Structure formats: C-alpha cells, structure tokens
Amino acid sequence: KREFRRVALCHPEVSCSLLNNGAPIYILPESSLVERIVGIMGNATRRNLLEVDVETTIAKVKGYVGRPETSRNNSSEQYMFVNGRFFRSPYFNKAIAKAYEKLIPEKGYPTFFLYITVDTERVDVNVHAQKTEVKFADNEAIWQILNAAVRETLAKNELRIFSSFSSGKSRLAGPASTKSGISNDLAF
C-alpha cells in the first residue's frame, strides 16, 4: 500500500488501482495532482492543502503543504519527489519543519507533497539500494529553497503566530474577514 501511494502520487496523469483479493482499495483515475492527493488521503485533505510553486535557477518546487493546524504525530503524510522519483531525506524534512517552527507542536509533523525538479546531472539517485535516498550536488541550496518555498506559502496564506501573554502559550492566527470582506488582523 505504501509503495502504491508513492507511485500513484508521483504520476497523477496515469490511472491506477490497487486491489486486495479482488476488492478495490484504491481506484484512481487520471487527475490533477491535488485530485490525486485527495483520492489517496481522503476528501477532508482538500481544504487543508496550500499550494507551493517556486522556481529558481537551481530547482523548481511544486506541490502542496498542509495547514499548520493539521500537523500529525507521525510522518505518514510526508512525501518528497525529485524528477519523478520518491525519496526520503531527514535533512530536507528539517528544512520543511523549520518553516513550520512555532506554528506546529515541537513533536508535530507537517503534511507535505513536494515535487522538486532539478537538472539530472545535479542529483544522484543511486545512493541507496532501494533508491529512496538521493544526493544533490547543491544540498545546502536545495535546503534553503525548500525552506523558503514553504515559508513563503505559509506567509501568503497569512499564517502566523500570536503570543498569548496571559497563558504564555502561542496560538495560530490567520486572516479574519469583516462583513465587508476586508481582511483584518484579528486572531481567531
């Protein structure tokens, strides 16, 4: 099931299905990336996704990150891909987690589905026998790009922390609208 999710998330343009003893677990038609994510993770996921779309001379980063309030207590909804291949990287996961600093609990895991595109000459996919680890020629730059892309996405959606002086705790705040539709800075 885990490997199916990785492949299905990597190729939303391909219809695919997963059966268990003839019973369907997933039946996924060709779709957009967001529709594929929802098809795998469930309909409730849709309203909690924030689009990431950043392009630099080193890398392009596209995909979705979860709203901070939907952070999880495990990393089961963290997916990274490079040039159409799933990979794991605690190093790059830290770049993303750092962007969520003070927005999620210290032991929380943000949801993300991020697709990195780099020149194939700048990444080695033969680092690990299972091909789930990669080595970038520009590791530090990619870390910075990922961190900035997620921070920019969170900022665009006006997600920030307001400190509660009476309790000493922080709470998440976002844009609030008045009846006129004008955004103001009230915490909710």
XYZ file of N, CA, C and O in Angstrom:
752
model
N 0.833 -1.197 0.000
C 0.000 0.000 0.000
C 0.874 1.257 0.000
O 0.590 2.212 -0.698
N 1.942 1.239 0.795
C 2.832 2.406 0.870
C 3.500 2.673 -0.477
O 3.550 3.811 -0.938
N 3.993 1.624 -1.109
C 4.655 1.796 -2.404
C 3.660 2.247 -3.471
O 3.976 3.082 -4.317
N 2.446 1.733 -3.412
C 1.403 2.152 -4.353
C 1.149 3.652 -4.212
O 1.056 4.362 -5.213
N 1.041 4.130 -2.974
C 0.811 5.566 -2.752
C 1.927 6.396 -3.368
O 1.675 7.417 -4.005
N 3.167 5.964 -3.168
C 4.306 6.709 -3.712
C 4.239 6.813 -5.225
O 4.445 7.886 -5.794
N 3.966 5.692 -5.876
C 3.903 5.683 -7.339
C 2.698 6.488 -7.827
O 2.808 7.294 -8.750
N 1.549 6.288 -7.187
C 0.332 7.000 -7.600
C 0.483 8.502 -7.411
O 0.030 9.284 -8.251
N 1.116 8.928 -6.321
C 1.320 10.357 -6.088
C 2.310 10.954 -7.077
O 2.236 12.130 -7.417
N 3.217 10.147 -7.529
C 4.238 10.628 -8.458
C 3.691 10.774 -9.885
O 4.205 11.580 -10.659
N 2.641 10.032 -10.190
C 2.122 10.025 -11.566
C 0.604 10.193 -11.595
O -0.116 9.263 -11.967
N 0.107 11.387 -11.261
C -1.348 11.580 -11.285
C -1.942 11.510 -12.693
O -3.141 11.290 -12.843
N -1.099 11.647 -13.700
C -1.579 11.595 -15.082
C -1.883 10.163 -15.535
O -2.396 9.953 -16.637
N -1.587 9.180 -14.686
C -1.818 7.774 -15.009
C -2.904 7.226 -14.086
O -2.820 7.386 -12.868
N -3.906 6.585 -14.665
C -4.920 5.956 -13.814
C -4.325 4.679 -13.226
O -3.522 4.002 -13.863
N -4.682 4.382 -11.988
C -4.158 3.185 -11.350
C -5.131 2.705 -10.274
O -5.952 3.467 -9.775
N -5.019 1.430 -9.966
C -5.880 0.866 -8.933
C -5.090 -0.158 -8.132
O -4.131 -0.749 -8.620
N -5.520 -0.342 -6.907
C -4.921 -1.325 -6.010
C -6.035 -2.196 -5.482
O -7.030 -1.701 -4.944
N -5.881 -3.503 -5.684
C -6.878 -4.472 -5.231
C -6.257 -5.383 -4.186
O -5.070 -5.685 -4.242
N -7.075 -5.845 -3.265
C -6.651 -6.820 -2.267
C -7.648 -7.975 -2.322
O -8.808 -7.801 -1.970
N -7.189 -9.132 -2.816
C -8.068 -10.289 -3.011
C -9.294 -9.923 -3.852
O -10.412 -10.323 -3.546
N -9.071 -9.126 -4.869
C -10.133 -8.733 -5.775
C -10.963 -7.544 -5.313
O -11.762 -7.011 -6.068
N -10.781 -7.133 -4.059
C -11.541 -5.992 -3.527
C -10.736 -4.713 -3.719
O -9.557 -4.655 -3.369
N -11.368 -3.676 -4.291
C -10.629 -2.430 -4.534
C -10.278 -1.690 -3.243
O -11.112 -1.525 -2.364
N -9.024 -1.289 -3.150
C -8.574 -0.416 -2.056
C -8.514 1.007 -2.592
O -8.990 1.935 -1.961
N -7.922 1.152 -3.774
C -7.865 2.437 -4.470
C -8.239 2.223 -5.925
O -7.760 1.282 -6.561
N -9.062 3.099 -6.454
C -9.312 3.178 -7.890
C -9.165 4.653 -8.230
O -10.004 5.477 -7.865
N -8.056 4.984 -8.872
C -7.695 6.375 -9.106
C -7.638 6.671 -10.601
O -6.780 6.149 -11.310
N -8.538 7.528 -11.080
C -8.476 7.913 -12.497
C -7.347 8.918 -12.721
O -6.793 9.458 -11.768
N -7.023 9.163 -13.994
C -6.099 10.255 -14.317
C -6.651 11.509 -13.666
O -7.855 11.723 -13.661
N -5.769 12.344 -13.132
C -6.267 13.539 -12.454
C -5.171 14.571 -12.302
O -4.018 14.336 -12.637
N -5.564 15.691 -11.739
C -4.581 16.709 -11.358
C -3.874 16.219 -10.103
O -4.326 15.271 -9.447
N -2.811 16.884 -9.750
C -2.079 16.489 -8.550
C -2.942 16.601 -7.305
O -2.982 15.685 -6.487
N -3.661 17.701 -7.148
C -4.473 17.866 -5.943
C -5.567 16.800 -5.883
O -5.849 16.254 -4.807
N -6.156 16.459 -7.020
C -7.178 15.405 -7.034
C -6.580 14.056 -6.681
O -7.221 13.244 -6.015
N -5.355 13.798 -7.103
C -4.698 12.531 -6.767
C -4.415 12.465 -5.265
O -4.629 11.445 -4.625
N -3.936 13.563 -4.706
C -3.673 13.602 -3.262
C -4.966 13.326 -2.499
O -4.995 12.500 -1.580
N -6.045 13.979 -2.891
C -7.341 13.784 -2.236
C -7.825 12.346 -2.427
O -8.356 11.735 -1.499
N -7.620 11.791 -3.614
C -8.017 10.410 -3.885
C -7.319 9.404 -2.980
O -7.887 8.366 -2.638
N -6.115 9.719 -2.587
C -5.350 8.812 -1.724
C -5.544 9.129 -0.248
O -5.732 8.229 0.573
N -5.535 10.392 0.095
C -5.564 10.786 1.508
C -6.971 11.033 2.057
O -7.147 11.096 3.255
N -7.922 11.227 1.174
C -9.289 11.462 1.628
C -9.748 12.878 1.346
O -8.945 13.807 1.242
N -11.048 13.031 1.229
C -11.653 14.296 0.831
C -11.390 15.427 1.818
O -11.298 16.584 1.434
N -11.260 15.119 3.104
C -11.022 16.154 4.113
C -9.678 16.848 3.888
O -9.476 17.982 4.330
N -8.783 16.198 3.194
C -7.450 16.756 2.935
C -7.516 18.011 2.069
O -6.721 18.927 2.247
N -8.465 18.060 1.157
C -8.538 19.141 0.167
C -8.481 20.533 0.797
O -7.723 21.384 0.386
N -9.278 20.782 1.803
C -9.360 22.138 2.379
C -8.132 22.498 3.218
O -7.969 23.646 3.611
N -7.273 21.519 3.462
C -6.096 21.768 4.296
C -4.797 21.879 3.512
O -3.726 21.958 4.104
N -4.883 21.877 2.185
C -3.683 21.950 1.356
C -3.415 23.377 0.889
O -4.334 24.088 0.480
N -2.167 23.765 0.959
C -1.714 25.076 0.485
C -0.730 24.821 -0.658
O 0.215 24.045 -0.506
N -0.931 25.493 -1.775
C -0.108 25.252 -2.954
C 1.269 25.899 -2.835
O 1.393 27.050 -2.421
N 2.278 25.139 -3.211
C 3.664 25.611 -3.274
C 4.055 25.646 -4.750
O 3.825 24.679 -5.474
N 4.641 26.743 -5.181
C 5.071 26.855 -6.576
C 6.189 27.882 -6.644
O 5.941 29.083 -6.674
N 7.429 27.398 -6.638
C 8.605 28.263 -6.641
C 9.588 27.743 -7.685
O 9.811 26.537 -7.795
N 10.165 28.668 -8.428
C 11.166 28.273 -9.417
C 12.395 29.156 -9.265
O 12.284 30.380 -9.216
N 13.562 28.515 -9.164
C 14.840 29.215 -9.098
C 15.719 28.680 -10.224
O 15.320 27.760 -10.938
N 16.911 29.203 -10.330
C 17.834 28.698 -11.348
C 18.359 27.313 -10.987
O 18.829 26.582 -11.858
N 18.256 26.929 -9.728
C 18.763 25.629 -9.264
C 17.680 24.562 -9.272
O 17.932 23.417 -9.647
N 16.470 24.929 -8.840
C 15.408 23.934 -8.702
C 14.035 24.573 -8.829
O 13.851 25.758 -8.571
N 13.084 23.733 -9.211
C 11.679 24.107 -9.211
C 11.019 23.250 -8.134
O 11.264 22.044 -8.057
N 10.200 23.876 -7.287
C 9.477 23.156 -6.239
C 7.995 23.431 -6.414
O 7.563 24.581 -6.401
N 7.240 22.370 -6.601
C 5.786 22.459 -6.739
C 5.166 21.448 -5.797
O 5.831 20.514 -5.372
N 3.910 21.639 -5.512
C 3.193 20.674 -4.700
C 2.313 21.359 -3.678
O 1.829 22.474 -3.895
N 2.150 20.686 -2.550
C 1.250 21.173 -1.508
C 1.824 20.885 -0.138
O 2.500 19.866 0.064
N 1.533 21.787 0.784
C 1.848 21.570 2.198
C 0.540 21.705 2.965
O -0.406 22.347 2.508
N 0.504 21.102 4.141
C -0.701 21.152 4.954
C -0.747 22.386 5.826
O 0.289 22.953 6.191
N -1.944 22.799 6.154
C -2.106 23.888 7.115
C -1.501 23.445 8.441
O -1.576 22.279 8.800
N -0.890 24.372 9.168
C -0.228 24.006 10.424
C -1.133 23.276 11.417
O -0.695 22.341 12.084
N -2.388 23.667 11.486
C -3.290 23.040 12.467
C -3.587 21.582 12.151
O -4.175 20.873 12.971
N -3.170 21.107 10.982
C -3.395 19.702 10.632
C -2.129 18.866 10.799
O -2.071 17.747 10.303
N -1.136 19.395 11.516
C 0.089 18.610 11.724
C -0.271 17.307 12.433
O -1.282 17.213 13.126
N 0.544 16.329 12.234
C 0.280 14.980 12.742
C 1.322 14.595 13.779
O 2.323 15.269 13.942
N 1.098 13.450 14.423
C 2.081 12.957 15.386
C 3.013 11.926 14.751
O 3.770 11.269 15.441
N 2.942 11.797 13.414
C 3.857 10.910 12.686
C 4.084 11.485 11.290
O 3.425 12.437 10.886
N 4.994 10.879 10.573
C 5.375 11.410 9.252
C 4.663 10.708 8.098
O 5.145 10.739 6.976
N 3.513 10.118 8.361
C 2.832 9.315 7.341
C 2.312 10.127 6.151
O 2.008 9.548 5.113
N 2.206 11.434 6.282
C 1.743 12.251 5.159
C 2.832 13.218 4.707
O 2.585 14.383 4.433
N 4.045 12.698 4.611
C 5.178 13.481 4.123
C 5.766 12.772 2.905
O 6.290 11.661 3.022
N 5.641 13.425 1.764
C 6.114 12.847 0.506
C 6.941 13.874 -0.246
O 6.497 14.990 -0.460
N 8.147 13.443 -0.643
C 9.014 14.279 -1.473
C 9.433 13.472 -2.697
O 9.735 12.283 -2.587
N 9.478 14.166 -3.817
C 9.855 13.541 -5.080
C 10.873 14.430 -5.772
O 10.809 15.652 -5.663
N 11.799 13.801 -6.456
C 12.737 14.559 -7.280
C 12.721 13.956 -8.675
O 12.858 12.741 -8.834
N 12.495 14.796 -9.652
C 12.459 14.378 -11.059
C 11.614 13.122 -11.261
O 11.999 12.202 -11.976
N 10.456 13.070 -10.607
C 9.540 11.953 -10.793
C 9.857 10.717 -9.983
O 9.342 9.643 -10.274
N 10.682 10.848 -8.953
C 11.055 9.702 -8.124
C 10.890 10.049 -6.652
O 11.366 11.092 -6.203
N 10.225 9.157 -5.912
C 10.078 9.346 -4.474
C 11.448 9.235 -3.803
O 12.283 8.433 -4.203
N 11.667 10.069 -2.783
C 12.872 9.915 -1.977
C 12.607 10.362 -0.550
O 11.645 11.064 -0.267
N 13.465 9.903 0.348
C 13.415 10.290 1.761
C 14.665 11.074 2.085
O 15.743 10.764 1.606
N 14.486 12.055 2.961
C 15.642 12.829 3.380
C 15.364 13.529 4.708
O 14.680 14.553 4.730
N 15.887 12.997 5.795
C 15.732 13.697 7.076
C 16.283 15.125 7.000
O 15.736 16.037 7.614
N 17.328 15.319 6.227
C 17.935 16.638 6.063
C 16.926 17.629 5.471
O 16.737 18.731 5.988
N 16.257 17.252 4.386
C 15.291 18.146 3.757
C 13.991 18.232 4.552
O 13.316 19.256 4.532
N 13.637 17.170 5.256
C 12.468 17.236 6.141
C 12.668 18.325 7.189
O 11.722 19.018 7.562
N 13.909 18.488 7.642
C 14.204 19.537 8.629
C 14.003 20.931 8.029
O 13.590 21.854 8.729
N 14.294 21.090 6.756
C 14.074 22.385 6.103
C 12.597 22.743 6.125
O 12.222 23.894 6.381
N 11.770 21.754 5.896
C 10.325 21.978 5.896
C 9.835 22.205 7.322
O 9.074 23.137 7.586
N 10.289 21.363 8.248
C 9.881 21.515 9.651
C 10.283 22.882 10.191
O 9.531 23.514 10.936
N 11.446 23.369 9.795
C 11.924 24.682 10.246
C 10.977 25.797 9.767
O 10.754 26.774 10.477
N 10.407 25.646 8.580
C 9.459 26.642 8.068
C 8.191 26.688 8.923
O 7.539 27.722 9.015
N 7.862 25.584 9.559
C 6.673 25.494 10.413
C 6.982 25.813 11.879
O 6.087 25.741 12.711
N 8.229 26.149 12.154
C 8.629 26.408 13.540
C 7.672 27.403 14.198
O 7.328 28.426 13.620
N 7.241 27.095 15.373
C 6.309 27.891 16.180
C 4.885 27.882 15.636
O 4.005 28.520 16.194
N 4.642 27.189 14.532
C 3.292 27.061 14.002
C 2.674 25.709 14.357
O 1.461 25.561 14.318
N 3.537 24.727 14.634
C 3.055 23.399 14.995
C 3.739 22.971 16.289
O 4.773 23.520 16.662
N 3.177 21.980 16.985
C 3.831 21.497 18.203
C 5.247 21.000 17.909
O 5.547 20.553 16.788
N 6.095 21.067 18.911
C 7.501 20.686 18.742
C 7.654 19.272 18.183
O 8.535 19.000 17.391
N 6.811 18.361 18.579
C 6.892 16.972 18.095
C 5.898 16.714 16.955
O 5.612 15.573 16.629
N 5.397 17.785 16.347
C 4.441 17.645 15.250
C 5.136 17.451 13.908
O 6.292 17.837 13.726
N 4.417 16.846 12.993
C 4.923 16.601 11.643
C 3.981 17.256 10.646
O 2.816 16.862 10.546
N 4.469 18.231 9.876
C 3.595 18.842 8.870
C 3.349 17.884 7.710
O 4.182 17.029 7.399
N 2.209 18.035 7.088
C 1.878 17.268 5.883
C 2.513 17.969 4.693
O 2.469 19.194 4.599
N 3.115 17.198 3.790
C 3.596 17.804 2.546
C 3.697 16.788 1.431
O 3.925 15.601 1.650
N 3.489 17.306 0.233
C 3.600 16.567 -1.015
C 4.387 17.498 -1.939
O 3.804 18.367 -2.587
N 5.701 17.359 -1.953
C 6.550 18.307 -2.678
C 7.304 17.615 -3.812
O 7.860 16.529 -3.633
N 7.331 18.296 -4.937
C 7.920 17.768 -6.168
C 9.029 18.715 -6.596
O 8.768 19.855 -6.956
N 10.246 18.219 -6.532
C 11.427 19.010 -6.862
C 11.900 18.595 -8.250
O 12.002 17.397 -8.542
N 12.183 19.578 -9.065
C 12.749 19.308 -10.384
C 14.101 19.997 -10.451
O 14.203 21.197 -10.186
N 15.131 19.210 -10.763
C 16.485 19.740 -10.926
C 17.103 19.107 -12.164
O 16.628 18.071 -12.645
N 18.168 19.702 -12.633
C 18.924 19.120 -13.735
C 19.391 17.728 -13.300
O 19.937 17.566 -12.204
N 19.172 16.729 -14.138
C 19.522 15.350 -13.770
C 21.010 15.180 -13.467
O 21.386 14.269 -12.730
N 21.838 16.049 -13.993
C 23.273 15.997 -13.708
C 23.590 16.445 -12.278
O 24.677 16.200 -11.771
N 22.626 17.103 -11.629
C 22.844 17.678 -10.290
C 22.306 16.799 -9.171
O 22.285 17.200 -8.021
N 21.825 15.584 -9.504
C 21.282 14.684 -8.484
C 21.711 13.249 -8.787
O 21.703 12.826 -9.931
N 22.104 12.545 -7.743
C 22.493 11.135 -7.857
C 21.419 10.300 -7.176
O 21.224 10.397 -5.962
N 20.709 9.486 -7.951
C 19.636 8.657 -7.397
C 20.120 7.254 -7.036
O 19.336 6.430 -6.582
N 21.392 6.981 -7.205
C 21.935 5.648 -6.923
C 22.678 5.579 -5.601
O 23.632 4.834 -5.450
N 22.230 6.327 -4.610
C 22.893 6.378 -3.312
C 22.486 5.195 -2.437
O 23.277 4.689 -1.658
N 21.261 4.736 -2.566
C 20.695 3.720 -1.682
C 20.206 2.542 -2.520
O 19.695 2.732 -3.624
N 20.333 1.333 -1.985
C 19.920 0.134 -2.721
C 18.443 0.184 -3.112
O 18.074 -0.273 -4.191
N 17.589 0.719 -2.248
C 16.165 0.800 -2.553
C 15.818 2.054 -3.349
O 14.644 2.306 -3.634
N 16.811 2.861 -3.660
C 16.632 4.083 -4.462
C 15.730 5.109 -3.767
O 15.080 5.910 -4.421
N 15.688 5.093 -2.432
C 14.853 6.060 -1.712
C 15.664 7.217 -1.146
O 15.097 8.132 -0.560
N 16.965 7.175 -1.318
C 17.810 8.286 -0.895
C 18.498 8.842 -2.121
O 18.844 8.096 -3.038
N 18.687 10.146 -2.137
C 19.360 10.791 -3.259
C 20.417 11.746 -2.719
O 20.389 12.127 -1.552
N 21.313 12.137 -3.568
C 22.354 13.098 -3.214
C 22.331 14.207 -4.246
O 22.463 13.966 -5.438
N 22.109 15.420 -3.767
C 22.102 16.580 -4.648
C 23.483 17.222 -4.670
O 24.157 17.287 -3.644
N 23.885 17.738 -5.809
C 25.138 18.481 -5.899
C 25.030 19.788 -5.110
O 26.023 20.313 -4.629
N 23.801 20.284 -4.970
C 23.551 21.560 -4.294
C 22.697 21.362 -3.034
O 21.681 22.034 -2.843
N 23.109 20.446 -2.152
C 22.308 20.124 -0.960
C 21.896 21.353 -0.160
O 20.724 21.502 0.184
N 22.843 22.209 0.161
C 22.540 23.377 1.001
C 21.584 24.331 0.290
O 20.658 24.862 0.908
N 21.786 24.523 -0.993
C 20.907 25.422 -1.752
C 19.493 24.848 -1.839
O 18.515 25.588 -1.677
N 19.377 23.554 -2.056
C 18.057 22.916 -2.115
C 17.364 23.045 -0.757
O 16.167 23.329 -0.680
N 18.113 22.875 0.339
C 17.561 23.040 1.692
C 16.966 24.440 1.836
O 15.836 24.598 2.284
N 17.734 25.439 1.431
C 17.285 26.829 1.524
C 16.053 27.082 0.647
O 15.126 27.785 1.058
N 16.049 26.515 -0.539
C 14.926 26.703 -1.463
C 13.660 26.077 -0.884
O 12.590 26.694 -0.901
N 13.770 24.858 -0.370
C 12.607 24.193 0.236
C 12.074 24.995 1.415
O 10.875 25.240 1.531
N 12.978 25.407 2.290
C 12.579 26.164 3.469
C 11.885 27.466 3.066
O 10.802 27.790 3.568
N 12.477 28.189 2.130
C 11.905 29.465 1.686
C 10.570 29.258 0.968
O 9.636 30.038 1.154
N 10.461 28.205 0.170
C 9.223 27.939 -0.559
C 8.070 27.670 0.406
O 6.965 28.196 0.230
N 8.324 26.890 1.442
C 7.269 26.575 2.410
C 6.954 27.810 3.248
O 5.780 28.125 3.474
N 7.978 28.536 3.689
C 7.734 29.764 4.463
C 6.916 30.760 3.646
O 5.977 31.375 4.150
N 7.268 30.920 2.382
C 6.538 31.840 1.505
C 5.081 31.405 1.356
O 4.173 32.237 1.387
N 4.851 30.131 1.205
C 3.479 29.616 1.088
C 2.688 29.886 2.354
O 1.540 30.340 2.292
N 3.281 29.639 3.503
C 2.594 29.893 4.772
C 2.322 31.393 4.935
O 1.238 31.787 5.362
N 3.294 32.221 4.559
C 3.128 33.672 4.674
C 2.042 34.181 3.717
O 1.244 35.041 4.083
N 2.012 33.651 2.492
C 0.993 34.053 1.519
C -0.404 33.771 2.046
O -1.348 34.459 1.711
N -0.516 32.747 2.839
C -1.810 32.384 3.410
C -2.016 33.030 4.767
O -2.897 32.635 5.523
N -1.146 34.006 5.060
C -1.221 34.821 6.272
C -1.289 33.992 7.546
O -2.006 34.326 8.477
N -0.540 32.908 7.588
C -0.478 32.098 8.793
C 0.691 32.586 9.625
O 1.818 32.664 9.158
N 0.422 32.957 10.848
C 1.467 33.468 11.716
C 1.086 33.174 13.165
O -0.021 32.773 13.455
N 1.993 33.426 14.053
C 1.775 33.156 15.467
C 1.483 34.445 16.207
O 2.119 35.463 15.979
N 0.507 34.395 17.064
C 0.242 35.480 18.002
C 0.524 34.924 19.379
O 0.079 33.846 19.728
N 1.244 35.642 20.174
C 1.563 35.188 21.518
C 0.443 35.577 22.468
O -0.076 36.678 22.427
N 0.077 34.653 23.307
C -0.934 34.916 24.321
C -0.196 35.220 25.617
O 0.361 34.336 26.245
N -0.151 36.483 25.991
C 0.649 36.896 27.143
C 0.096 36.363 28.456
O 0.839 36.093 29.366
N -1.201 36.170 28.561
C -1.771 35.699 29.822
C -1.439 34.239 30.085
O -1.194 33.860 31.216
N -1.397 33.410 29.065
C -1.137 31.989 29.286
C 0.305 31.607 29.007
O 0.737 30.521 29.355
N 1.051 32.497 28.347
C 2.420 32.168 27.986
C 2.492 31.209 26.810
O 3.545 30.731 26.461
N 1.364 30.885 26.201
C 1.326 29.968 25.074
C 1.075 30.753 23.795
O 0.557 31.856 23.823
N 1.436 30.143 22.692
C 1.163 30.758 21.394
C -0.037 30.080 20.777
O -0.316 28.922 21.047
N -0.730 30.797 19.924
C -1.832 30.191 19.191
C -1.728 30.625 17.731
O -1.224 31.699 17.428
N -2.229 29.783 16.871
C -2.187 30.059 15.447
C -3.236 31.097 15.098
O -4.351 31.062 15.602
N -2.867 32.009 14.251
C -3.809 33.018 13.791
C -3.748 33.084 12.280
O -2.757 32.724 11.677
N -4.814 33.549 11.705
C -4.857 33.675 10.257
C -5.687 34.873 9.886
O -6.115 35.628 10.754
N -5.929 35.053 8.622
C -6.692 36.221 8.206
C -8.129 36.113 8.691
O -8.723 35.058 8.659
N -8.634 37.193 9.168
C -10.041 37.249 9.556
C -10.705 38.289 8.667
O -10.102 39.294 8.331
N -11.927 38.055 8.296
C -12.615 38.988 7.408
C -13.758 39.663 8.130
O -14.393 39.069 8.990
N -14.007 40.880 7.775
C -15.165 41.596 8.285
C -16.321 41.331 7.337
O -16.145 40.708 6.289
N -17.504 41.819 7.684
C -18.656 41.632 6.804
C -18.424 42.247 5.434
O -18.960 41.799 4.441
N -17.587 43.265 5.383
C -17.320 43.910 4.094
C -16.347 43.097 3.251
O -16.102 43.407 2.110
N -15.783 42.024 3.857
C -14.841 41.199 3.124
C -13.414 41.688 3.235
O -12.506 41.117 2.664
N -13.196 42.758 3.993
C -11.858 43.301 4.152
C -11.153 42.528 5.248
O -11.674 42.340 6.336
N -9.959 42.074 4.951
C -9.185 41.296 5.914
C -8.657 42.208 7.011
O -8.268 43.323 6.766
N -8.686 41.708 8.249
C -8.057 42.450 9.327
C -7.185 41.497 10.125
O -7.091 40.323 9.802
N -6.506 41.983 11.120
C -5.535 41.171 11.828
C -6.043 40.612 13.149
O -5.274 40.430 14.077
N -7.287 40.312 13.250
C -7.819 39.728 14.476
C -7.428 38.250 14.534
O -7.545 37.536 13.554
N -6.982 37.801 15.685
C -6.682 36.385 15.861
C -7.985 35.634 16.019
O -8.939 36.144 16.553
N -8.003 34.387 15.537
C -9.199 33.568 15.742
C -8.810 32.214 16.243
O -7.687 31.843 16.289
